[in-house]
Coordinates of C-alpha atoms in Angstrom, one line a residue:
M1 CA 0.5 0.0 0.0
K2 CA 0.9 3.9 -0.5
P3 CA 0.7 6.3 1.7
P4 CA -1.9 8.5 2.2
L5 CA -1.9 12.2 1.6
T6 CA -0.1 13.6 3.0
D7 CA -0.2 17.3 1.3
L8 CA -3.0 18.7 -0.1
P9 CA -2.0 22.7 -1.0
I10 CA -4.6 25.5 -0.9
K11 CA -3.8 28.3 -2.9
T12 CA -3.6 31.6 -1.1
A13 CA -2.7 35.7 -1.6
D14 CA 1.0 36.3 -1.0
T15 CA 0.9 40.0 -0.8
G16 CA -2.0 42.7 -0.1
F17 CA -4.6 42.5 1.8
Y18 CA -6.2 39.3 1.2
G19 CA -2.4 38.3 2.2
G20 CA -1.7 34.8 3.2
F21 CA -6.1 33.9 2.9
S22 CA -7.5 31.5 0.2
V23 CA -9.2 34.4 -1.9
N24 CA -12.1 31.6 -4.4
V25 CA -13.6 31.1 0.3
T26 CA -13.2 34.9 1.7
V27 CA -14.1 36.6 -1.4
V28 CA -17.7 34.7 -1.3
S29 CA -17.9 33.7 2.1
K30 CA -18.1 37.8 2.4
I31 CA -20.7 38.3 0.0
I32 CA -22.8 35.4 0.8
I33 CA -22.7 37.3 4.5
S34 CA -22.8 40.5 3.5
V35 CA -26.2 39.9 0.8
L36 CA -27.3 38.3 3.8
V37 CA -27.3 41.6 5.8
V38 CA -28.0 44.1 3.7
W39 CA -31.6 41.7 2.2
C40 CA -32.8 41.4 5.8
I41 CA -31.7 45.3 7.1
F42 CA -33.3 46.8 4.2
W43 CA -36.1 44.2 2.6
P44 CA -37.2 43.0 6.4
V45 CA -40.6 41.9 5.4
Q46 CA -39.7 40.2 2.2
A47 CA -36.5 38.6 4.3
G48 CA -39.0 37.3 6.3
A49 CA -41.0 36.0 4.9
M50 CA -38.6 34.0 2.3
L51 CA -36.7 32.7 4.9
S52 CA -40.0 30.7 6.7
T53 CA -41.0 29.6 3.9
W54 CA -37.9 27.5 2.7
N55 CA -38.0 26.5 6.3
A56 CA -41.2 25.0 6.2
A57 CA -40.4 23.4 3.1
I58 CA -36.5 22.1 4.7
L59 CA -38.4 20.6 7.2
N60 CA -40.9 19.0 5.2
N61 CA -38.4 17.1 2.7
F62 CA -34.9 16.9 5.2
A63 CA -37.1 16.4 9.2
A64 CA -35.8 12.4 8.9
W65 CA -32.4 13.2 7.3
Y66 CA -31.9 15.6 10.5
I67 CA -32.8 12.9 12.9
W68 CA -31.0 10.2 11.0
V69 CA -27.5 11.8 10.5
V70 CA -27.1 12.8 13.8
A71 CA -28.2 8.4 15.2
F72 CA -25.6 8.0 12.5
F73 CA -22.8 10.4 13.6
V74 CA -23.7 9.1 17.5
I75 CA -22.7 5.5 16.7
V76 CA -19.6 6.6 14.6
C77 CA -18.3 8.2 17.6
L78 CA -18.8 5.5 19.9
G79 CA -18.0 2.8 17.1
L80 CA -14.3 4.7 17.3
A81 CA -13.6 5.0 20.2
I82 CA -14.3 1.1 21.3
W83 CA -12.4 0.0 18.4
P84 CA -8.9 -0.5 19.7
T85 CA -7.7 0.5 16.2
A86 CA -9.3 3.5 16.1
G87 CA -9.7 4.7 20.1
R88 CA -5.5 4.2 20.3
L89 CA -4.6 6.3 17.9
N90 CA -3.7 9.8 19.3
L91 CA -4.6 13.4 17.3
G92 CA -1.3 13.7 17.3
Q93 CA 1.9 12.2 16.8
D94 CA 2.8 9.0 18.3
G95 CA 3.5 10.7 21.6
E96 CA 2.8 13.7 21.7
K97 CA 1.6 14.9 24.9
P98 CA -1.9 17.1 25.8
E99 CA -1.4 21.3 25.6
F100 CA -4.0 22.3 27.5
S101 CA -4.3 20.4 30.6
N102 CA -7.7 18.6 31.0
F103 CA -9.8 22.0 33.7
S104 CA -9.1 24.2 30.3
W105 CA -10.1 21.9 28.2
F106 CA -13.2 21.1 29.3
S107 CA -13.5 24.7 29.6
M108 CA -12.6 26.0 26.4
M109 CA -14.3 23.2 24.9
F110 CA -18.1 23.7 27.2
G111 CA -17.6 27.6 26.6
A112 CA -17.6 27.4 23.3
G113 CA -19.9 24.5 22.3
I114 CA -22.3 24.6 24.1
G115 CA -21.9 26.7 28.3
V116 CA -24.4 29.8 26.3
G117 CA -27.3 27.9 25.7
M118 CA -27.1 26.5 29.6
L119 CA -28.2 29.8 30.6
T120 CA -31.7 30.7 28.5
W121 CA -32.3 26.3 28.0
A122 CA -31.3 24.5 31.7
V123 CA -34.5 27.1 33.0
A124 CA -36.2 27.2 29.8
E125 CA -36.7 23.5 28.3
P126 CA -37.5 21.1 31.1
I127 CA -40.6 23.9 32.0
A128 CA -41.9 23.6 27.8
H129 CA -41.4 20.4 28.4
F130 CA -43.2 19.8 31.1
K131 CA -46.0 21.9 29.6
N132 CA -45.7 20.3 26.0
N133 CA -44.0 17.1 24.6
P134 CA -45.3 14.3 22.1
A135 CA -46.7 11.9 25.5
V136 CA -48.9 15.5 26.5
I137 CA -50.1 15.6 22.7
Q138 CA -50.8 12.1 22.7
G139 CA -52.7 12.0 25.4
V140 CA -50.7 10.0 27.8
N141 CA -49.3 12.9 30.5
S142 CA -50.8 15.4 31.4
A143 CA -49.3 19.0 30.6
L144 CA -47.9 20.3 34.3
S145 CA -48.7 17.5 35.8
Q146 CA -46.1 14.7 38.1
D147 CA -46.9 11.9 35.2
N148 CA -45.0 14.6 33.1
V149 CA -42.3 15.3 34.4
R150 CA -40.0 12.3 33.6
E151 CA -40.8 13.0 30.3
A152 CA -39.7 16.4 30.4
Y153 CA -36.1 14.9 31.3
V154 CA -36.0 12.4 28.4
W155 CA -36.3 15.4 25.4
S156 CA -34.0 17.9 27.3
Y157 CA -31.0 15.5 27.7
L158 CA -32.4 14.2 24.2
H159 CA -31.6 17.2 22.7
W160 CA -28.6 18.7 24.8
G161 CA -27.2 15.0 25.2
L162 CA -24.9 12.0 23.2
G163 CA -26.6 13.4 19.9
A164 CA -25.4 17.9 20.2
W165 CA -21.6 16.3 21.7
A166 CA -21.3 14.2 18.6
C167 CA -21.8 17.0 15.7
Y168 CA -19.2 18.3 17.3
A169 CA -16.7 15.0 18.2
V170 CA -17.5 14.3 14.5
A171 CA -16.5 17.5 13.0
G172 CA -13.3 17.5 15.5
L173 CA -12.5 14.4 14.7
S174 CA -11.8 14.5 11.5
L175 CA -10.0 17.7 11.1
A176 CA -7.6 16.4 14.6
F177 CA -6.7 13.1 12.7
F178 CA -5.8 14.6 9.0
S179 CA -4.3 18.1 10.5
Y180 CA -1.7 16.5 12.6
R181 CA -1.2 13.3 12.0
R182 CA -1.5 14.1 7.7
G183 CA 0.0 16.9 8.2
L184 CA -3.6 18.6 6.2
P185 CA -4.4 22.2 6.7
L186 CA -6.4 22.9 9.4
T187 CA -9.6 23.6 7.9
I188 CA -12.8 21.2 6.3
R189 CA -12.0 20.1 3.2
S190 CA -9.0 18.5 4.1
A191 CA -11.6 15.6 6.5
L192 CA -12.3 14.1 2.7
T193 CA -9.3 13.3 1.3
P194 CA -10.2 9.6 2.1
L195 CA -12.1 10.9 -0.6
F196 CA -11.2 13.1 -3.6
G197 CA -7.9 13.5 -2.4
K198 CA -5.9 16.3 -4.3
A199 CA -9.1 17.2 -6.7
L200 CA -9.2 19.3 -3.1
S201 CA -7.2 21.4 -3.4
G202 CA -9.5 23.6 -5.9
T203 CA -12.8 24.5 -7.0
L204 CA -14.8 21.4 -4.6
G205 CA -13.1 22.1 -1.8
H206 CA -13.2 25.6 -2.1
I207 CA -17.5 25.1 -2.1
I208 CA -16.9 23.3 0.9
D209 CA -14.7 25.4 3.0
I210 CA -17.5 27.8 1.6
V211 CA -20.3 26.2 3.1
A212 CA -18.3 25.6 6.6
V213 CA -17.4 29.3 6.8
V214 CA -21.2 30.2 6.4
A215 CA -23.1 27.7 8.3
T216 CA -20.9 28.6 11.3
I217 CA -21.8 32.5 11.2
L218 CA -25.0 30.9 10.7
G219 CA -25.2 28.5 13.7
V220 CA -22.7 30.9 16.0
A221 CA -25.4 33.7 15.2
Q222 CA -27.9 31.6 16.3
T223 CA -26.9 31.0 19.9
L224 CA -26.4 35.3 19.7
G225 CA -29.0 35.5 18.7
F226 CA -30.7 34.1 21.9
G227 CA -27.6 35.5 24.3
V228 CA -28.7 39.1 23.0
E229 CA -32.2 39.1 24.6
Q230 CA -31.2 37.7 27.9
F231 CA -28.1 40.1 27.9
V232 CA -30.6 42.6 27.5
A233 CA -33.4 40.4 30.3
G234 CA -31.1 40.4 32.6
L235 CA -29.6 44.7 31.9
T236 CA -33.4 44.9 32.8
R237 CA -32.2 43.6 35.6
I238 CA -30.5 45.5 37.0
G239 CA -31.8 48.5 36.3
F240 CA -30.9 49.9 31.9
G241 CA -34.8 50.2 31.2
G242 CA -35.1 51.0 27.5
L243 CA -33.9 47.9 26.3
A244 CA -36.8 45.4 26.2
T245 CA -40.5 45.8 25.6
E246 CA -43.1 44.8 28.4
D247 CA -42.8 40.7 27.9
C248 CA -38.7 41.5 27.6
S249 CA -38.1 40.9 24.2
A250 CA -35.2 43.8 23.1
T251 CA -35.9 46.6 21.0
T252 CA -33.9 48.0 18.5
I253 CA -31.9 50.0 20.6
G254 CA -31.3 47.2 23.1
I255 CA -30.5 44.6 20.3
I256 CA -27.9 46.8 19.4
V257 CA -26.6 48.1 22.1
A258 CA -25.8 44.2 23.4
L259 CA -24.0 43.4 20.2
V260 CA -21.9 46.7 20.6
V261 CA -20.6 45.0 23.6
I262 CA -20.6 41.9 23.6
M263 CA -18.6 41.8 19.4
G264 CA -16.3 44.6 20.7
A265 CA -15.7 43.0 23.9
S266 CA -14.6 39.2 21.5
T267 CA -13.3 40.9 19.2
L268 CA -10.2 42.1 21.0
S269 CA -10.2 38.5 22.7
A270 CA -10.0 37.1 18.9
L271 CA -7.5 39.6 18.5
S272 CA -5.5 38.1 21.1
G273 CA -5.6 34.1 19.9
V274 CA -7.1 30.9 22.2
G275 CA -3.9 30.9 24.1
K276 CA -4.7 34.0 26.3
G277 CA -8.2 35.9 25.9
I278 CA -10.0 32.8 25.0
K279 CA -8.0 30.1 27.8
W280 CA -8.2 33.0 30.2
L281 CA -12.5 33.4 29.4
S282 CA -14.0 29.7 29.7
N283 CA -12.2 29.8 32.5
I284 CA -13.5 32.3 33.8
N285 CA -16.5 31.4 33.3
M286 CA -16.3 28.0 34.4
V287 CA -15.8 29.2 37.5
L288 CA -18.9 31.2 37.6
S289 CA -20.7 28.6 35.9
I290 CA -19.6 26.3 38.8
L291 CA -20.7 29.0 41.6
L292 CA -24.1 29.4 40.0
L293 CA -24.7 26.0 39.4
G294 CA -23.2 25.1 43.6
F295 CA -26.8 28.2 44.5
F296 CA -29.1 25.7 42.5
I297 CA -27.4 22.4 43.9
I298 CA -27.7 24.2 47.9
F299 CA -30.1 26.4 48.3
G300 CA -33.2 25.1 44.5
A301 CA -35.0 21.3 44.2
T302 CA -31.4 19.0 45.9
W303 CA -33.3 16.0 46.2
F304 CA -35.6 16.7 42.5
G305 CA -32.7 17.9 41.1
A306 CA -31.3 15.0 42.4
T307 CA -33.6 12.5 41.3
A308 CA -34.4 14.0 37.7
F309 CA -30.5 13.7 37.3
F310 CA -30.1 10.1 38.1
I311 CA -33.5 9.4 36.8
G312 CA -33.2 11.5 34.2
I313 CA -30.5 9.9 32.7
W314 CA -31.5 5.8 32.7
D315 CA -34.8 7.0 31.2
Y316 CA -32.9 8.9 28.6
L317 CA -30.5 6.2 28.0
V318 CA -33.5 3.6 28.0
A319 CA -35.1 6.0 25.6
L320 CA -32.4 6.5 22.8
P321 CA -32.5 3.8 20.3
W322 CA -36.1 4.4 19.9
L323 CA -35.7 8.1 20.2
S324 CA -32.7 8.3 17.6
F325 CA -34.8 7.4 14.6
N326 CA -38.3 7.7 15.3
V327 CA -40.1 10.4 13.0
Y328 CA -43.2 11.7 13.6
A329 CA -45.1 11.2 10.3
S330 CA -47.9 14.9 9.9
D331 CA -51.2 13.4 8.0
G332 CA -51.0 17.4 6.7
V333 CA -54.1 18.1 8.5
E334 CA -54.2 20.8 11.1
G335 CA -54.6 20.6 14.0
S336 CA -54.5 17.0 14.1
E337 CA -52.4 14.2 16.8
A338 CA -50.0 13.5 13.5
F339 CA -49.4 17.0 12.9
K340 CA -49.1 18.4 16.1
L341 CA -46.4 15.8 16.2
A342 CA -44.5 16.6 13.3
Q343 CA -45.0 20.2 13.8
W344 CA -43.5 19.3 17.1
Q345 CA -40.7 17.3 16.8
G346 CA -39.5 20.1 14.1
W347 CA -39.7 22.5 16.5
W348 CA -37.1 21.2 19.1
P349 CA -35.6 17.7 18.0
V350 CA -34.7 18.8 14.2
F351 CA -34.3 22.4 15.1
Y352 CA -31.6 21.2 17.5
W353 CA -30.3 18.1 15.2
A354 CA -29.9 21.8 12.3
W355 CA -28.3 24.0 15.8
W356 CA -25.5 21.4 16.2
I357 CA -25.0 20.5 12.6
A358 CA -24.4 24.8 11.2
F359 CA -22.4 25.2 15.4
A360 CA -20.7 21.8 14.2
P361 CA -17.3 23.6 12.1
F362 CA -17.0 26.1 14.7
V363 CA -16.5 23.6 17.8
G364 CA -15.9 20.7 15.7
L365 CA -12.1 23.3 14.4
F366 CA -11.8 25.0 18.4
L367 CA -11.6 21.5 19.6
A368 CA -9.5 20.2 17.3
R369 CA -6.8 23.2 18.1
I370 CA -7.3 22.4 21.6
S371 CA -7.2 18.8 21.3
R372 CA -4.0 17.4 19.6
G373 CA -2.4 14.6 21.3
R374 CA -4.9 13.5 23.0
T375 CA -6.2 10.0 21.6
I376 CA -9.4 9.3 19.9
R377 CA -10.8 7.4 23.2
E378 CA -9.9 10.0 25.4
F379 CA -11.4 12.5 23.1
V380 CA -15.0 10.7 22.9
L381 CA -14.9 10.5 26.3
G382 CA -13.9 13.8 26.9
A383 CA -16.2 16.0 24.2
M384 CA -19.2 13.8 23.7
I385 CA -19.7 11.9 27.2
V386 CA -18.1 14.8 30.1
P387 CA -20.2 17.8 29.1
S388 CA -23.1 15.3 28.4
L389 CA -23.3 14.7 32.2
M390 CA -22.0 18.8 33.1
C391 CA -25.6 19.5 30.7
F392 CA -27.7 16.8 32.4
V393 CA -26.0 18.4 36.1
W394 CA -27.4 21.7 34.7
F395 CA -31.2 20.2 33.2
A396 CA -31.7 18.9 36.8
W397 CA -30.6 21.6 38.7
A398 CA -31.3 24.7 37.7
G399 CA -34.1 23.8 35.5
G400 CA -35.1 21.2 38.4
T401 CA -35.7 24.1 41.0
A402 CA -38.2 26.2 38.3
V403 CA -40.2 22.6 37.3
D404 CA -40.7 22.0 41.5
L405 CA -41.4 25.5 42.2
E406 CA -44.2 25.5 39.2
L407 CA -45.2 21.8 40.6
N408 CA -45.6 22.7 44.1
G409 CA -48.1 25.9 43.1
D410 CA -44.9 27.7 44.4
A411 CA -44.4 30.0 41.9
N412 CA -48.0 30.1 40.6
G413 CA -47.2 30.5 37.0
V414 CA -44.4 33.4 37.4
L415 CA -41.7 31.0 35.3
L416 CA -44.3 29.7 33.0
D417 CA -44.7 32.8 32.2
A418 CA -42.1 34.8 32.2
A419 CA -39.5 35.1 28.6
N420 CA -37.7 32.5 27.1
G421 CA -34.1 34.7 28.3
D422 CA -36.1 36.1 31.7
K423 CA -36.7 32.6 32.9
I424 CA -33.6 32.1 35.0
F425 CA -33.1 35.6 36.0
A426 CA -37.4 35.0 37.4
M427 CA -36.2 32.3 39.2
T428 CA -33.3 33.9 41.0
A429 CA -34.9 36.5 42.0
F430 CA -38.3 34.8 43.2
M431 CA -36.1 32.7 46.0
L432 CA -34.0 35.5 46.6
E433 CA -36.3 38.6 46.9
P434 CA -38.3 37.9 50.0
I435 CA -34.8 37.7 51.4
S436 CA -32.7 40.2 49.9
Q437 CA -33.4 42.9 46.9
A438 CA -29.5 43.3 47.4
L439 CA -29.3 39.8 47.2
S440 CA -30.7 39.1 44.2
W441 CA -29.5 42.5 41.9
M442 CA -26.0 40.8 43.5
M443 CA -27.4 37.4 41.4
A444 CA -28.6 38.4 38.4
V445 CA -25.5 40.8 38.2
M446 CA -23.2 37.8 38.1
I447 CA -25.5 35.9 35.7
V448 CA -24.9 38.8 33.6
V449 CA -21.4 38.7 33.9
L450 CA -21.2 34.6 33.3
L451 CA -23.6 35.6 30.4
M452 CA -21.0 38.0 28.7
T453 CA -18.3 35.4 29.3
F454 CA -19.7 32.9 27.0
L455 CA -21.3 35.0 24.4
V456 CA -17.6 36.6 24.2
T457 CA -16.0 33.0 24.4
S458 CA -18.4 31.7 21.4
A459 CA -18.1 34.5 19.6
D460 CA -14.0 34.7 19.9
S461 CA -13.7 31.8 18.7
A462 CA -16.2 32.2 15.7
V463 CA -13.7 35.0 14.5
L464 CA -10.5 33.4 14.7
I465 CA -12.2 29.7 13.2
V466 CA -14.0 31.7 10.6
N467 CA -10.7 32.9 9.7
T468 CA -8.0 30.3 9.9
I469 CA -11.2 28.3 7.5
N470 CA -10.8 31.6 5.3
A471 CA -6.7 31.2 5.8
A472 CA -6.2 27.7 4.7
G473 CA -5.8 26.2 8.3
D474 CA -3.0 29.1 9.0
E475 CA -3.4 28.8 12.6
G476 CA -1.1 31.2 13.1
P477 CA -1.4 35.7 13.6
K478 CA -4.2 36.9 10.7
A479 CA -4.2 39.9 9.3
R480 CA -6.3 42.1 12.5
P481 CA -8.8 43.5 9.0
H482 CA -10.1 40.7 8.7
I483 CA -10.8 39.9 12.6
L484 CA -12.6 42.9 12.6
F485 CA -14.5 42.2 9.3
W486 CA -16.7 39.1 10.8
G487 CA -16.9 40.5 13.6
G488 CA -18.5 43.4 13.0
A489 CA -20.2 40.4 9.7
L490 CA -21.9 38.8 13.2
A491 CA -23.2 41.7 14.5
L492 CA -24.9 42.2 12.1
V493 CA -26.0 39.0 11.0
V494 CA -27.3 39.2 14.2
G495 CA -28.6 42.3 14.7
G496 CA -30.1 41.9 11.1
L497 CA -31.8 38.9 11.2
L498 CA -33.3 40.3 14.6
I499 CA -34.4 42.7 13.5
S500 CA -36.3 41.2 10.4
G501 CA -38.6 38.4 13.1
G502 CA -36.3 38.0 16.6
T503 CA -34.6 34.8 17.1
S504 CA -37.5 32.8 14.6
A505 CA -35.4 34.9 12.3
I506 CA -32.6 33.2 12.9
Q507 CA -33.2 29.7 13.6
T508 CA -34.8 29.6 10.2
A509 CA -31.8 30.6 8.3
M510 CA -29.7 28.1 10.5
V511 CA -31.5 25.6 10.2
I512 CA -31.4 26.3 6.1
G513 CA -27.6 26.8 6.4
A514 CA -27.1 23.6 8.2
L515 CA -28.1 21.7 5.4
P516 CA -25.6 21.2 2.7
F517 CA -22.6 21.0 6.0
S518 CA -24.9 17.8 6.9
L519 CA -24.0 16.0 3.8
V520 CA -20.2 17.3 4.0
M521 CA -20.0 15.6 7.5
V522 CA -21.7 12.2 6.7
L523 CA -18.4 12.8 4.0
M524 CA -16.5 13.2 6.7
C525 CA -17.7 9.9 8.5
I526 CA -17.3 8.0 6.2
A527 CA -13.6 9.5 5.0
L528 CA -12.5 9.2 8.9
I529 CA -13.5 5.2 8.9
K530 CA -11.8 4.8 5.6
A531 CA -8.8 6.8 6.7
I532 CA -8.3 4.8 9.7
Y533 CA -9.2 1.4 8.3
N534 CA -6.8 1.7 5.8
D535 CA -4.1 2.5 8.3
G536 CA -4.4 -0.2 10.1
R537 CA -3.9 -2.3 6.8
R538 CA -0.4 -0.5 6.5
E539 CA 0.8 -0.9 9.2
A540 CA 0.4 -3.8 9.8
V541 CA 3.1 -3.9 6.5
G542 CA 4.9 -1.5 8.0
V543 CA 4.0 1.8 5.4
P544 CA 4.2 5.0 7.9
T545 CA 1.0 6.5 9.2
T546 CA 1.6 9.9 9.8
H547 CA 3.7 12.7 8.8
S548 CA 6.6 12.6 10.6
E549 CA 7.2 9.0 10.0
I550 CA 7.0 9.3 6.0
A551 CA 9.1 12.9 6.2
A552 CA 11.4 10.7 8.0
A553 CA 10.9 7.6 5.2
T554 CA 11.5 9.9 2.5
P555 CA 15.0 10.2 1.2
A556 CA 16.2 14.3 1.4
E557 CA 17.4 15.9 -1.8

């Protein structure tokens, strides 16, 4: 057998404004994002209507695709960890050690991957499923009753568990394997070399990287969109008036203020790189997260949360095989049970799978950058199991406290009626204001600071990752104007979509943008399996498999 491909030349500009960047990828990506921004800001009504039409078509025709591909990703990741030939492989050169400590690794992984979502959805989602889910629609359980608690947690854990992190792990594994073992550029196209070879140096590779950049911007925009709404709700809670309406929705002024603060800080952090700004921000928000979570565990529904955690995990694992492949088919009759089930699945699982897929090029490339030197087995366990458990802890105690307060009647609808972004503030205020107004205000301030660090970590990581893809996988310093451009572009995408249709417009754009990249991810899985299998065959006959081994075996000219 021949040694694997270890050279994938990607043409970049030598000098000028785009020096070091792939002009084909960078310019086309900027044009697509710029057109989207202009369209949403200057023609918001038409943009909102068109995006909704496209979204409906995708949900009608590709819901099953999203459900099944995520199940495929879970199987592939767990299979690679169990497979002896794959599990022991180092995502780097043999014997290479990890750059970051386990604490920093978990902190950056959680902060960039899902951390910000916990502040919104750890409280909002269990409450939402407590009120409605397929078991309620089918009449099996009653809404807002004790018999619906376990079902609420099954769905909450499904959306934030192994499926979410498998999407990230697929991208991260592929990129780390081909970049750090094969010496290929740290960009999406490199992960498909076993299938397309050197053809990826040209137009095909450019298209794949452009799809990844657009998916990344839209996936991160979804996260920032929810974050902006919650950030404004938090600022309102601590005394900044005029930024939100009576129902806690952000006003245009509120959106602008939030984006200026968040994107300004994230751009400054991005200019400092992964090893400085992002690492320190990740460690800070991990510490603050532990403090906030500790508050819910100690002063919230402690026993209820413990029950939700352990029994919820059991229920989730038992239901996972069925939930991973089940697709509710609509009968087209609005108001029927079949229609409601299909609609609910589009609102929740399909939306989440599209979100995680759109987020995958960003988080995957980021995970690859911080995971060099770890084995595939260690990567899968660290990037799938541990973050999933962290999400479950948040849902169990933060969400469990909210569910318990509504279940026993203490909250009396206060949490149910609050906007999703305001629910965590409403809950801490409900718990602390009878004790001390000052304590309640201080807790709101801490949550706002934590929220900002999560948002800044996600945004500045995304800017660096987009520039890495545009620079043909170059991890080195990026030109400041390009960091500033993508920081501004991300802010305008979020602002434009929020103004044209709120978070639902961002959700729609993200579902659309995730579709082409989902196909790329399936090909990444196939390519990775093929590469590992062939490397096993190469090792059996003494053929080198890493770029350092190949370089050592190649006679000097």
